[in-house]
Coordinates of C-alpha atoms and ligand atoms in Angstrom, one line a residue:
M191 CA -1.4 -15.1 -11.3
C192 CA 1.6 -16.3 -13.3
G193 CA 5.4 -16.3 -12.8
I194 CA 7.9 -15.7 -15.6
V195 CA 11.6 -16.2 -15.8
G196 CA 14.2 -16.0 -18.6
Y197 CA 18.1 -16.4 -18.8
I198 CA 20.7 -15.6 -21.5
G199 CA 24.4 -16.3 -20.2
S200 CA 26.9 -18.9 -19.8
K201 CA 25.9 -20.0 -16.2
D202 CA 23.6 -23.1 -15.7
T203 CA 20.5 -21.9 -17.4
T204 CA 18.1 -24.9 -16.0
K205 CA 19.0 -23.9 -12.5
F206 CA 18.3 -20.2 -12.7
L207 CA 15.0 -21.1 -14.3
L208 CA 14.1 -23.7 -11.8
D209 CA 15.5 -21.5 -8.9
G210 CA 13.6 -18.6 -10.1
L211 CA 10.3 -20.3 -10.5
K212 CA 10.6 -21.7 -7.0
E213 CA 10.7 -18.0 -5.8
L214 CA 7.7 -17.4 -8.0
E215 CA 5.5 -20.4 -7.1
Y216 CA 3.3 -18.6 -4.9
R217 CA 2.1 -16.8 -7.8
G218 CA 0.5 -20.1 -9.1
Y219 CA 1.2 -23.5 -9.4
D220 CA -1.3 -25.8 -11.3
S221 CA 1.7 -26.3 -13.8
A222 CA 5.0 -25.3 -14.6
G223 CA 7.4 -25.4 -17.7
I224 CA 10.6 -24.4 -19.2
A225 CA 12.1 -24.2 -22.6
L226 CA 15.7 -24.3 -23.3
L227 CA 17.5 -23.5 -26.4
N228 CA 20.8 -24.5 -27.9
K229 CA 21.3 -23.0 -31.3
D230 CA 19.3 -25.5 -33.4
R231 CA 17.5 -27.2 -30.7
I232 CA 14.7 -26.3 -28.0
D233 CA 14.1 -28.8 -25.4
V234 CA 10.9 -28.5 -23.2
F235 CA 10.1 -29.8 -19.8
K236 CA 6.6 -29.2 -18.6
A237 CA 4.6 -30.7 -15.3
L238 CA 1.3 -30.5 -13.8
G239 CA 1.2 -29.5 -10.1
K240 CA 3.8 -28.0 -8.1
L241 CA 7.5 -27.4 -9.2
N242 CA 8.8 -30.5 -7.7
N243 CA 7.2 -32.5 -10.4
L244 CA 8.9 -30.4 -13.1
Q245 CA 12.1 -30.9 -11.1
D246 CA 11.7 -34.7 -10.9
K247 CA 11.1 -34.8 -14.6
I248 CA 14.4 -32.7 -15.4
D249 CA 16.3 -34.9 -12.5
H250 CA 15.4 -37.8 -14.9
S251 CA 16.6 -36.3 -18.4
T252 CA 19.9 -36.1 -19.8
L253 CA 20.6 -32.2 -20.2
D254 CA 22.5 -30.3 -22.7
E255 CA 24.2 -27.1 -22.1
Y256 CA 21.9 -24.4 -23.0
D257 CA 22.6 -20.3 -23.3
I258 CA 19.1 -19.3 -23.2
G259 CA 15.8 -20.4 -21.6
I260 CA 12.3 -19.2 -20.6
G261 CA 10.2 -20.6 -17.6
H262 CA 6.6 -20.1 -16.3
T263 CA 4.6 -21.2 -13.5
R264 CA 1.0 -21.1 -14.3
W265 CA -2.4 -20.2 -12.5
A266 CA -4.9 -21.3 -15.0
T267 CA -7.4 -18.6 -16.4
H268 CA -8.1 -19.8 -20.2
G269 CA -8.3 -23.8 -20.2
K270 CA -7.9 -26.5 -17.5
P271 CA -4.9 -27.0 -15.7
T272 CA -3.2 -29.8 -17.9
E273 CA 0.2 -30.3 -19.5
L274 CA -1.0 -29.3 -22.8
N275 CA -2.3 -25.9 -21.3
A276 CA 1.1 -25.4 -19.4
H277 CA 3.7 -22.9 -20.8
P278 CA 6.0 -22.6 -22.7
H279 CA 3.7 -22.7 -25.7
L280 CA 4.9 -23.8 -29.2
G281 CA 4.4 -22.9 -32.6
E282 CA 6.5 -24.7 -35.2
Y283 CA 10.0 -23.5 -34.3
S284 CA 9.1 -20.8 -31.3
Y285 CA 8.2 -20.9 -27.9
V286 CA 6.4 -18.1 -25.6
V287 CA 5.7 -17.7 -21.8
H288 CA 3.0 -15.2 -21.1
N289 CA 1.6 -13.6 -18.0
G290 CA -1.8 -11.8 -18.5
I291 CA -4.7 -12.5 -20.7
I292 CA -5.2 -12.1 -24.5
E293 CA -8.9 -10.6 -24.9
N294 CA -9.2 -11.0 -28.6
Y295 CA -7.6 -14.4 -28.8
K296 CA -10.7 -16.1 -30.2
E297 CA -10.6 -13.9 -33.4
L298 CA -6.8 -14.3 -33.7
K299 CA -7.0 -17.9 -33.4
D300 CA -9.8 -18.1 -36.0
E301 CA -7.6 -16.0 -38.4
L302 CA -4.5 -18.4 -37.8
I303 CA -6.5 -21.5 -38.2
E304 CA -7.8 -20.0 -41.7
A305 CA -4.0 -19.5 -42.5
G306 CA -3.4 -23.0 -41.6
H307 CA -1.8 -23.1 -38.1
N308 CA -2.7 -26.1 -35.9
F309 CA -3.5 -25.1 -32.1
V310 CA -3.0 -28.0 -29.4
S311 CA -4.0 -25.9 -26.2
Q312 CA -7.0 -24.3 -24.9
T313 CA -5.3 -21.4 -23.9
D314 CA -5.2 -17.7 -25.1
T315 CA -1.5 -17.6 -25.0
E316 CA -0.7 -20.1 -27.9
V317 CA -2.2 -17.4 -30.2
I318 CA 1.0 -15.3 -29.6
V319 CA 3.5 -17.8 -30.6
H320 CA 1.4 -18.7 -34.0
L321 CA 1.0 -15.0 -34.6
F322 CA 4.5 -14.4 -34.2
E323 CA 5.4 -17.4 -36.8
N324 CA 2.7 -16.0 -39.0
Y325 CA 4.4 -12.8 -39.4
Q326 CA 7.9 -14.2 -39.4
N327 CA 7.0 -16.5 -42.3
K328 CA 6.1 -13.7 -44.2
L329 CA 8.7 -11.1 -43.2
N330 CA 11.5 -13.1 -42.6
D331 CA 12.5 -10.4 -39.9
T332 CA 12.2 -11.8 -36.2
T333 CA 12.2 -8.1 -34.8
K334 CA 9.5 -6.9 -37.2
A335 CA 7.5 -10.0 -36.7
F336 CA 7.5 -9.6 -32.9
K337 CA 6.5 -6.0 -33.1
E338 CA 3.5 -6.9 -35.5
T339 CA 2.6 -9.6 -33.0
I340 CA 2.4 -7.3 -30.2
S341 CA 0.5 -4.6 -32.2
R342 CA -2.3 -7.0 -32.7
L343 CA -2.5 -8.3 -28.9
Q344 CA -5.3 -6.9 -26.6
G345 CA -5.6 -7.4 -23.0
A346 CA -2.7 -7.9 -20.5
F347 CA 0.3 -9.4 -21.7
S348 CA 4.0 -9.8 -20.4
I349 CA 5.9 -12.0 -22.6
L350 CA 9.0 -13.7 -23.4
L351 CA 9.5 -15.2 -26.6
I352 CA 12.3 -17.5 -28.1
S353 CA 12.6 -18.6 -31.7
K354 CA 15.1 -21.0 -33.7
A355 CA 14.6 -18.4 -36.4
N356 CA 17.0 -16.3 -34.1
P357 CA 18.4 -18.6 -31.8
E358 CA 20.4 -16.0 -29.8
K359 CA 17.8 -13.8 -28.5
I360 CA 15.1 -13.4 -26.3
F361 CA 12.0 -11.2 -27.4
F362 CA 10.1 -9.4 -24.3
F363 CA 7.3 -7.0 -23.7
K364 CA 5.5 -5.9 -20.8
H365 CA 2.0 -4.6 -20.8
G366 CA -0.4 -5.1 -17.9
S367 CA 1.4 -7.6 -15.8
P368 CA 4.7 -7.0 -14.4
L369 CA 8.2 -7.8 -16.0
I370 CA 11.6 -7.1 -15.0
I371 CA 14.9 -7.0 -17.0
A372 CA 18.4 -7.5 -15.3
R373 CA 21.9 -7.2 -16.2
G374 CA 23.5 -10.3 -14.3
N375 CA 26.6 -10.0 -12.3
E376 CA 28.4 -12.0 -14.8
E377 CA 29.7 -10.7 -18.1
E378 CA 27.5 -11.3 -21.1
E379 CA 24.4 -12.2 -18.9
V380 CA 21.0 -10.9 -19.2
L381 CA 18.1 -12.0 -16.6
F382 CA 14.3 -11.8 -16.9
S383 CA 11.7 -12.2 -14.1
S384 CA 8.2 -11.2 -13.2
S385 CA 9.3 -10.1 -9.7
D386 CA 12.4 -9.0 -7.7
S387 CA 13.0 -11.9 -5.6
P388 CA 14.6 -14.3 -8.5
L389 CA 17.0 -11.8 -9.3
I390 CA 18.2 -10.9 -5.9
G391 CA 22.1 -11.6 -5.6
L392 CA 22.3 -12.5 -9.2
A393 CA 22.1 -8.9 -10.7
K394 CA 22.4 -5.5 -9.4
E395 CA 20.9 -3.2 -12.0
V396 CA 17.2 -3.8 -13.4
V397 CA 14.8 -2.1 -15.6
Y398 CA 11.1 -2.4 -14.1
L399 CA 9.4 -2.2 -17.5
E400 CA 6.9 -0.1 -17.9
D401 CA 3.6 -0.8 -19.9
G402 CA 4.2 -0.8 -23.6
I403 CA 7.8 -1.4 -23.5
G404 CA 9.6 -4.3 -25.0
G405 CA 12.8 -5.1 -26.9
V406 CA 15.3 -7.9 -27.9
A407 CA 18.0 -9.3 -25.6
S408 CA 21.1 -11.2 -26.5
K409 CA 23.9 -11.9 -24.2
N410 CA 25.9 -8.6 -25.2
S411 CA 23.3 -6.2 -26.1
I412 CA 19.7 -5.2 -24.9
D413 CA 17.8 -3.3 -27.6
F414 CA 14.5 -1.6 -26.2
F415 CA 12.1 -0.7 -28.7
S416 CA 11.6 2.9 -27.0
D417 CA 13.8 5.0 -24.8
D418 CA 11.1 5.1 -22.0
Y419 CA 13.0 3.1 -19.6
S420 CA 15.6 3.4 -16.9
W421 CA 17.9 1.4 -15.0
S422 CA 17.7 1.1 -11.1
T423 CA 19.3 -0.6 -8.2
L424 CA 18.1 -4.1 -7.2
P425 CA 17.3 -4.6 -3.2
T426 CA 19.8 -6.7 -1.9
S427 CA 17.7 -8.4 0.9
K428 CA 15.5 -11.1 -0.2
Q429 CA 13.1 -10.5 2.8
F430 CA 12.8 -6.8 1.7
A431 CA 12.1 -7.8 -1.7
Q432 CA 9.6 -10.3 -0.8
K433 CA 7.8 -7.7 1.2
N434 CA 8.0 -5.3 -1.6
G435 CA 9.4 -2.7 0.6
F436 CA 6.3 -3.0 3.3
R437 CA 7.0 -3.2 6.9
F438 CA 5.2 -6.5 7.2
F439 CA 3.5 -9.0 5.1
M440 CA 0.2 -8.1 6.2
E441 CA 0.8 -4.6 5.0
K442 CA 1.9 -5.9 1.7
E443 CA -1.0 -8.2 1.7
T444 CA -3.4 -5.6 2.5
Y445 CA -2.1 -3.5 -0.3
E446 CA -2.0 -6.2 -2.8
Q447 CA -5.8 -6.5 -2.4
S448 CA -6.8 -4.7 -5.4
D449 CA -4.6 -6.7 -7.6
V450 CA -5.4 -10.1 -6.3
V451 CA -9.1 -9.4 -6.7
S452 CA -8.4 -8.4 -10.2
D453 CA -6.8 -11.7 -10.9
C454 CA -9.7 -13.5 -9.0
M455 CA -12.3 -12.0 -11.5
L456 CA -10.1 -12.5 -14.5
G457 CA -12.2 -14.3 -17.2
R458 CA -15.0 -14.8 -14.7
I459 CA -17.2 -11.9 -15.8
N460 CA -18.8 -10.8 -18.9
D461 CA -21.5 -7.9 -19.9
E462 CA -24.4 -10.4 -18.7
E463 CA -23.1 -12.8 -16.5
I464 CA -20.7 -14.8 -14.4
I465 CA -18.5 -17.3 -15.9
F466 CA -17.2 -20.1 -13.6
D467 CA -15.4 -22.9 -15.9
E468 CA -15.0 -24.9 -13.0
I469 CA -18.5 -25.5 -12.0
D470 CA -21.6 -26.1 -14.1
K471 CA -25.4 -25.3 -14.0
S472 CA -26.1 -28.9 -12.9
L473 CA -24.4 -27.9 -9.5
L474 CA -28.0 -26.8 -8.5
D475 CA -30.2 -29.5 -9.7
G476 CA -32.3 -30.8 -6.9
I477 CA -30.8 -28.3 -4.2
K478 CA -33.2 -26.3 -1.9
E479 CA -30.6 -24.7 0.4
I480 CA -27.1 -24.0 0.8
K481 CA -25.2 -24.7 3.9
I482 CA -21.7 -23.0 4.6
C483 CA -19.0 -24.3 7.0
A484 CA -15.7 -22.5 7.8
C485 CA -13.7 -21.2 10.6
G486 CA -12.4 -17.8 11.6
T487 CA -12.1 -15.2 8.7
S488 CA -13.4 -17.8 6.3
Y489 CA -16.3 -18.2 8.5
H490 CA -17.0 -14.4 8.3
A491 CA -16.8 -14.4 4.3
G492 CA -19.4 -17.4 4.5
L493 CA -21.7 -15.3 6.8
T494 CA -21.4 -12.3 4.2
A495 CA -22.6 -14.6 1.4
S496 CA -25.4 -16.0 3.3
Y497 CA -26.8 -12.5 2.9
L498 CA -26.0 -12.4 -0.7
F499 CA -27.2 -15.9 -1.6
E500 CA -30.7 -15.1 0.0
R501 CA -30.9 -11.5 -1.4
L502 CA -29.8 -12.3 -4.9
S503 CA -30.0 -16.0 -5.5
K504 CA -33.2 -16.4 -3.3
I505 CA -31.8 -19.5 -2.1
K506 CA -32.1 -20.4 1.7
C507 CA -28.7 -20.4 3.4
N508 CA -27.5 -20.9 6.6
V509 CA -23.6 -20.8 7.8
E510 CA -22.0 -22.7 10.6
I511 CA -18.7 -22.6 12.3
A512 CA -17.0 -25.9 11.4
S513 CA -15.8 -26.9 15.0
E514 CA -19.5 -26.6 16.2
F515 CA -21.3 -28.3 13.3
R516 CA -18.9 -31.4 13.7
Y517 CA -20.4 -32.3 17.1
K518 CA -23.9 -31.1 16.8
E519 CA -25.2 -34.2 15.1
P520 CA -26.7 -32.0 12.2
L521 CA -29.5 -33.2 10.0
L522 CA -28.2 -33.4 6.5
T523 CA -30.1 -33.8 3.4
D524 CA -29.1 -34.5 0.0
D525 CA -31.2 -31.3 -1.1
T526 CA -28.4 -29.3 0.5
L527 CA -25.3 -27.7 -1.4
F528 CA -22.3 -27.9 1.1
I529 CA -19.9 -25.2 0.7
V530 CA -16.8 -24.9 2.5
I531 CA -14.5 -21.9 2.6
S532 CA -11.0 -21.9 3.3
Q533 CA -7.7 -20.2 2.5
S534 CA -5.4 -23.0 3.4
G535 CA -7.8 -26.1 2.4
E536 CA -6.1 -27.8 5.3
T537 CA -7.9 -26.6 8.3
A538 CA -9.0 -29.6 10.5
D539 CA -12.4 -28.6 11.6
T540 CA -13.5 -27.6 8.0
L541 CA -12.0 -30.5 6.4
E542 CA -14.2 -32.7 9.0
A543 CA -17.2 -30.9 8.3
L544 CA -16.7 -31.5 4.6
K545 CA -16.1 -35.2 5.2
M546 CA -19.4 -35.4 7.1
A547 CA -21.1 -34.0 4.2
K548 CA -19.3 -36.0 1.6
N549 CA -20.4 -39.3 3.8
N550 CA -24.0 -38.3 3.9
G551 CA -24.2 -38.1 0.2
L552 CA -24.2 -34.1 -0.1
K553 CA -22.9 -32.2 -3.1
S554 CA -19.9 -30.1 -2.1
L555 CA -18.0 -27.2 -3.3
V556 CA -14.9 -25.6 -1.8
I557 CA -13.7 -22.0 -2.1
C558 CA -10.0 -22.3 -1.6
N559 CA -7.0 -20.6 -2.3
V560 CA -4.6 -23.4 -2.5
D561 CA -5.1 -26.1 -5.1
N562 CA -4.2 -29.7 -4.5
S563 CA -4.9 -29.0 -0.9
S564 CA -6.9 -31.9 1.2
M565 CA -10.2 -29.7 0.4
T566 CA -9.8 -29.2 -3.1
R567 CA -9.1 -33.1 -3.4
M568 CA -11.9 -34.0 -1.5
S569 CA -14.7 -31.6 -2.6
D570 CA -16.9 -32.4 -5.7
Y571 CA -16.1 -28.8 -6.9
T572 CA -13.5 -26.1 -6.4
I573 CA -13.3 -22.6 -7.1
L574 CA -9.9 -21.1 -6.5
T575 CA -9.6 -17.6 -5.1
R576 CA -6.2 -16.7 -6.7
A577 CA -4.9 -14.6 -3.9
G578 CA -1.5 -16.0 -4.0
I579 CA 0.4 -17.0 -1.0
E580 CA -0.7 -15.2 2.2
K581 CA 2.2 -15.3 4.6
G582 CA 0.8 -13.0 7.2
V583 CA -1.1 -14.9 10.0
A584 CA -3.8 -12.5 10.1
S585 CA -5.8 -13.2 6.7
T586 CA -6.6 -10.1 4.7
K587 CA -6.5 -10.8 0.8
A588 CA -8.1 -14.2 1.5
F589 CA -11.0 -12.7 3.0
S590 CA -11.4 -10.2 0.1
T591 CA -11.0 -12.7 -2.7
Q592 CA -13.3 -15.3 -1.0
T593 CA -16.0 -12.5 -0.7
V594 CA -15.7 -11.5 -4.3
V595 CA -15.9 -15.3 -5.2
L596 CA -19.0 -15.7 -3.2
W597 CA -20.6 -12.6 -4.6
M598 CA -20.1 -13.8 -7.9
L599 CA -21.3 -17.1 -7.1
S600 CA -24.6 -15.6 -5.8
L601 CA -25.0 -13.9 -9.2
Y602 CA -24.2 -17.0 -10.9
F603 CA -26.7 -18.8 -8.9
A604 CA -29.1 -16.1 -9.5
K605 CA -28.8 -16.6 -13.3
I606 CA -29.6 -20.2 -13.1
K607 CA -32.7 -19.9 -10.6
D608 CA -34.0 -16.7 -12.9
S609 CA -34.3 -14.7 -9.6
I610 CA -32.5 -11.6 -10.9
S611 CA -33.8 -9.0 -13.3
N612 CA -31.3 -8.3 -16.2
E613 CA -31.2 -4.7 -14.7
L614 CA -30.0 -5.8 -11.3
M615 CA -27.8 -8.1 -13.0
K616 CA -26.1 -5.5 -14.7
S617 CA -25.7 -3.1 -11.9
E618 CA -24.2 -5.8 -9.7
L619 CA -21.7 -6.8 -12.6
H620 CA -20.9 -3.0 -12.8
A621 CA -20.3 -2.9 -9.0
L622 CA -18.2 -5.9 -9.0
R623 CA -16.0 -4.8 -11.7
E624 CA -15.4 -1.7 -9.4
V625 CA -14.1 -3.7 -6.4
P626 CA -10.5 -3.3 -7.1
K627 CA -10.9 0.8 -7.1
S628 CA -12.6 0.5 -3.6
L629 CA -9.4 -1.8 -2.3
L630 CA -6.9 0.7 -3.4
I631 CA -5.1 2.5 -0.5
S632 CA -4.8 6.3 -0.6
N633 CA -2.1 7.9 1.4
S634 CA -4.6 9.9 3.2
I635 CA -6.6 6.8 4.5
H636 CA -3.5 5.1 5.7
E637 CA -2.3 8.2 7.2
K638 CA -5.6 8.8 9.0
T639 CA -5.6 5.4 10.3
K640 CA -1.8 5.6 11.5
R641 CA -2.7 8.9 13.3
L642 CA -5.8 7.7 15.2
S643 CA -4.4 4.5 16.1
K644 CA -2.5 6.1 19.0
R645 CA -5.8 6.9 20.8
Y646 CA -6.9 3.4 20.7
L647 CA -4.1 1.5 22.9
H648 CA -6.0 1.1 25.8
G649 CA -9.6 1.1 27.1
H650 CA -11.7 -1.8 28.5
G651 CA -12.6 -3.0 25.0
F652 CA -13.8 -2.4 21.5
F653 CA -17.4 -3.2 20.0
F654 CA -17.3 -3.3 16.2
I655 CA -20.9 -2.9 15.1
G656 CA -22.6 -3.1 11.8
R657 CA -25.8 -4.4 10.1
D658 CA -26.5 -6.7 7.4
V659 CA -23.2 -7.7 5.5
F660 CA -21.5 -4.9 7.6
F661 CA -22.2 -7.1 10.8
P662 CA -20.0 -10.0 9.3
L663 CA -17.6 -7.1 8.6
A664 CA -17.5 -6.0 12.0
L665 CA -16.7 -9.6 13.2
E666 CA -13.7 -9.7 10.9
G667 CA -12.6 -6.0 12.1
A668 CA -12.9 -7.5 15.8
L669 CA -10.9 -10.6 15.0
K670 CA -8.3 -8.8 13.1
L671 CA -7.7 -6.4 16.0
K672 CA -7.6 -9.2 18.6
E673 CA -5.4 -11.5 16.7
I674 CA -2.4 -8.8 16.2
S675 CA -3.1 -6.2 19.1
Y676 CA -4.1 -8.7 22.0
L677 CA -6.8 -6.1 22.8
H678 CA -10.2 -7.4 23.7
A679 CA -12.6 -6.6 20.7
E680 CA -16.1 -7.7 19.8
G681 CA -18.0 -7.9 16.6
Y682 CA -21.9 -7.2 17.1
P683 CA -24.9 -6.6 15.3
S684 CA -25.6 -2.9 15.8
G685 CA -29.3 -3.6 16.5
E686 CA -28.5 -6.1 19.2
M687 CA -26.3 -3.8 21.3
K688 CA -29.4 -2.7 23.4
H689 CA -29.9 -6.2 24.3
G690 CA -27.1 -6.3 26.8
P691 CA -24.0 -5.1 25.6
I692 CA -25.0 -1.4 26.1
A693 CA -24.4 -1.7 29.6
L694 CA -20.7 -1.8 29.1
A695 CA -20.8 1.6 27.5
D696 CA -18.6 4.2 28.9
P697 CA -15.7 6.5 27.6
E698 CA -13.3 3.7 28.0
L699 CA -15.6 1.5 25.8
F700 CA -14.4 1.9 22.0
T701 CA -17.1 1.6 19.4
I702 CA -16.2 1.4 15.9
A703 CA -19.3 2.1 14.0
L704 CA -19.7 0.8 10.2
M705 CA -22.1 3.2 8.8
P706 CA -22.5 2.6 5.1
E707 CA -24.6 5.3 2.9
N708 CA -26.2 2.6 0.8
L709 CA -27.6 0.1 3.4
L710 CA -30.0 0.8 6.2
Y711 CA -27.7 3.9 7.3
D712 CA -30.7 5.5 9.6
K713 CA -30.9 2.4 11.4
I714 CA -27.5 2.0 12.3
K715 CA -27.3 5.8 13.1
S716 CA -29.7 5.4 15.9
N717 CA -27.9 2.4 17.3
V718 CA -24.7 4.5 17.3
E719 CA -26.7 7.4 18.9
E720 CA -27.7 5.2 21.8
L721 CA -24.1 4.5 22.5
S722 CA -23.2 7.8 22.4
A723 CA -26.0 8.8 24.7
R724 CA -24.2 6.5 27.1
D725 CA -20.8 7.8 26.6
S726 CA -18.9 5.3 24.5
T727 CA -16.2 6.7 22.5
I728 CA -17.3 6.2 19.0
C729 CA -14.9 6.0 15.9
S730 CA -17.4 5.9 12.9
I731 CA -16.4 4.8 9.4
S732 CA -18.6 6.1 6.7
P733 CA -19.0 8.3 3.8
L734 CA -21.4 10.6 5.8
E735 CA -20.1 12.8 8.6
F736 CA -21.8 11.9 11.8
E737 CA -21.7 14.7 14.5
L738 CA -21.9 12.4 17.3
S739 CA -18.4 10.7 16.5
D740 CA -15.4 11.3 18.4
D741 CA -13.2 10.2 15.7
F742 CA -14.2 10.1 12.0
I743 CA -12.7 8.1 8.9
K744 CA -14.3 9.2 5.7
T745 CA -14.6 6.6 3.3
Q746 CA -15.6 7.5 -0.6
K747 CA -19.1 7.7 -1.9
T748 CA -20.2 5.1 -4.1
D749 CA -23.7 3.7 -5.3
H750 CA -23.2 0.2 -4.0
Y751 CA -23.0 -1.2 -0.3
M752 CA -20.6 -3.8 -1.3
L753 CA -18.0 -1.4 -2.6
E754 CA -18.5 0.6 0.7
F755 CA -17.9 -3.0 2.5
F756 CA -14.7 -3.4 0.5
E757 CA -13.4 0.0 1.3
M758 CA -14.1 -0.1 5.0
L759 CA -12.7 -3.8 4.9
V760 CA -9.3 -2.0 4.0
V761 CA -9.7 0.7 6.7
L762 CA -10.3 -1.9 9.6
Q763 CA -7.1 -3.9 8.5
L764 CA -5.1 -0.9 8.5
F765 CA -6.3 0.3 11.7
S766 CA -5.6 -3.0 13.4
M767 CA -2.2 -3.3 12.1
E768 CA -1.3 0.4 13.1
I769 CA -2.5 -0.3 16.6
S770 CA -0.4 -3.7 16.5
I771 CA 2.9 -1.8 15.4
R772 CA 2.5 0.9 18.1
L773 CA 2.0 -1.9 20.6
G774 CA 5.3 -3.2 19.5
N775 CA 3.8 -6.6 18.5
D776 CA 4.9 -9.1 15.9
V777 CA 2.3 -8.2 13.3
D778 CA 3.2 -11.4 10.9
M779 CA 3.4 -13.9 13.6
P780 CA 1.2 -12.9 16.5
R781 CA 1.5 -15.0 19.5
N782 CA -0.3 -18.2 20.1
L783 CA -1.5 -18.7 16.5
A784 CA -0.6 -20.5 13.4
K785 CA -1.3 -19.8 9.7
S786 CA -3.0 -23.2 9.0
V787 CA -4.7 -24.9 12.0
T788 CA -4.5 -28.5 11.1
V789 CA -5.4 -29.7 14.8
E790 CA -8.8 -30.0 16.1
Ligands
LIG1839 C1 -7.6 -14.9 10.5 O1 -7.0 -13.8 10.6 C2 -7.1 -16.2 10.7 N1 -6.0 -16.7 9.9 C3 -7.9 -17.5 10.9 O2 -9.2 -17.0 11.5 C4 -8.1 -18.3 9.6 O3 -9.2 -17.5 8.9 C5 -8.8 -19.7 10.2 O4 -7.8 -20.5 10.9 C6 -9.3 -20.4 9.1 O5 -8.3 -20.7 8.1 P1 -8.5 -21.2 6.6 O6 -9.3 -20.2 5.8 O7 -7.3 -21.8 6.1 O8 -9.4 -22.6 6.7

């Protein structure tokens, strides 16, 4: 979740780096830094928090002329967000910026400490620059030293490295995380970035580096270490680049879910347990129950979590809509852990609920996507969801990352409470690792939702139904449809339909039935049969064909209901979006809504 930029040329290096980082800031913003090289001098500026802080520092400094520079905006994975942990990282005479995670950094660090290197940060990245200098000191050849360095790294690493040992060059390598190299519009200019948008207007030709490709660039040459690369034309529209070729931000963000969920899990799962550096085990001291408060989509993630907290952690959990909680004169006792969930961290009702909990002396934890937001500042503990900026008003990746964090948290608590067998823990961890795969979108499933959408543009209403965690998922599916298509939709527990809503059933009532194979399949099947018997139009989403469906969206077979949950989530998001597009609505900015609801 970091952004990288680099520049070689005669224009204003500092400006390119800062403008570029501004474009990438959405990737992460707990700190930022740049390193600028002028022959025998490297100047470095780092600041905590948003880019403005870095800009302020630079504005108050006297700058030299620089021909080369690298920059980075960080979202912490290893080591807390501090200035020391901010990139670029320094050896004796070289600097590196890195996006990804070095899995074998501990053993490399031990080896380098043994060899006399001093480390100042808690990051995995710092080993790269020391490893480089270790080889350079032995080999006295920067290209060889860089290649040796790369050959020792495991994990994901997209890197830019500069060194006084070869002050006219940037060494680059891509593995796992994205990296682009571009020939600038000016003569003798080379640009780097981890995404298109900082380059738009400044370069026409780029190489989207493939994994395992690296090289050395100077102002008049780019030497790749292999021939596996090709130049392509850079898009000219920033909007287009920002949307990565997708029609809407919502579509892009739906597709991004697999990646951001991987980012969200990065460094937080090992073979035996969940690791959250940002909280500690004492969080549960004296706690008997959990109360969750949130609004909208975040409330649905909270409802999903309530099943997991009770099932896996064996902790009593209840969930409340923040606007209701505020005025019900709730009984709050200090044996309750108060969890708020918010993409923005600014939603007024949720923020007020958090204040009430704090005033009543409850321990608080926020699951949030925006660091430094009002909620992360107010709460005792924060877990960031690392979804990156979500631009579409209809939440997509915020929900999937929140749900993954909450699932991980239920396992983290289960371990503390000793409420889970080693065997179950192992299979849960295994399933968690498979989530990014469940969120991948195949052409066929997208095409299917597109084709089906034309049959669902009318009618007198939709019922999304499911059981257990598929009930909150049904609520989320209905909310997605309502907010962007303006069609009436309700989410309902499928077993509850017979207590009233089934009276609405007729061919113009559309039932979207979530029918997972691995959780209560027979129960939901009989509920859907009841609706079918009353002639409701049924669209079932399931890995198992259901003969009473009018329409059927087939999901993949898996062995865990949460993997079915995530795949069905994607189907519901695409289905709503395709209906909205057919109706000619503004998918990203639906009427009457705002991305962040900071009023009561
Ligand atoms: C759903 O698509 C909406 N964006 C909305 O329901 C949202 O989840 C709600 O307003 C809460 O926002 P928050 O997560 O930023 O607190």
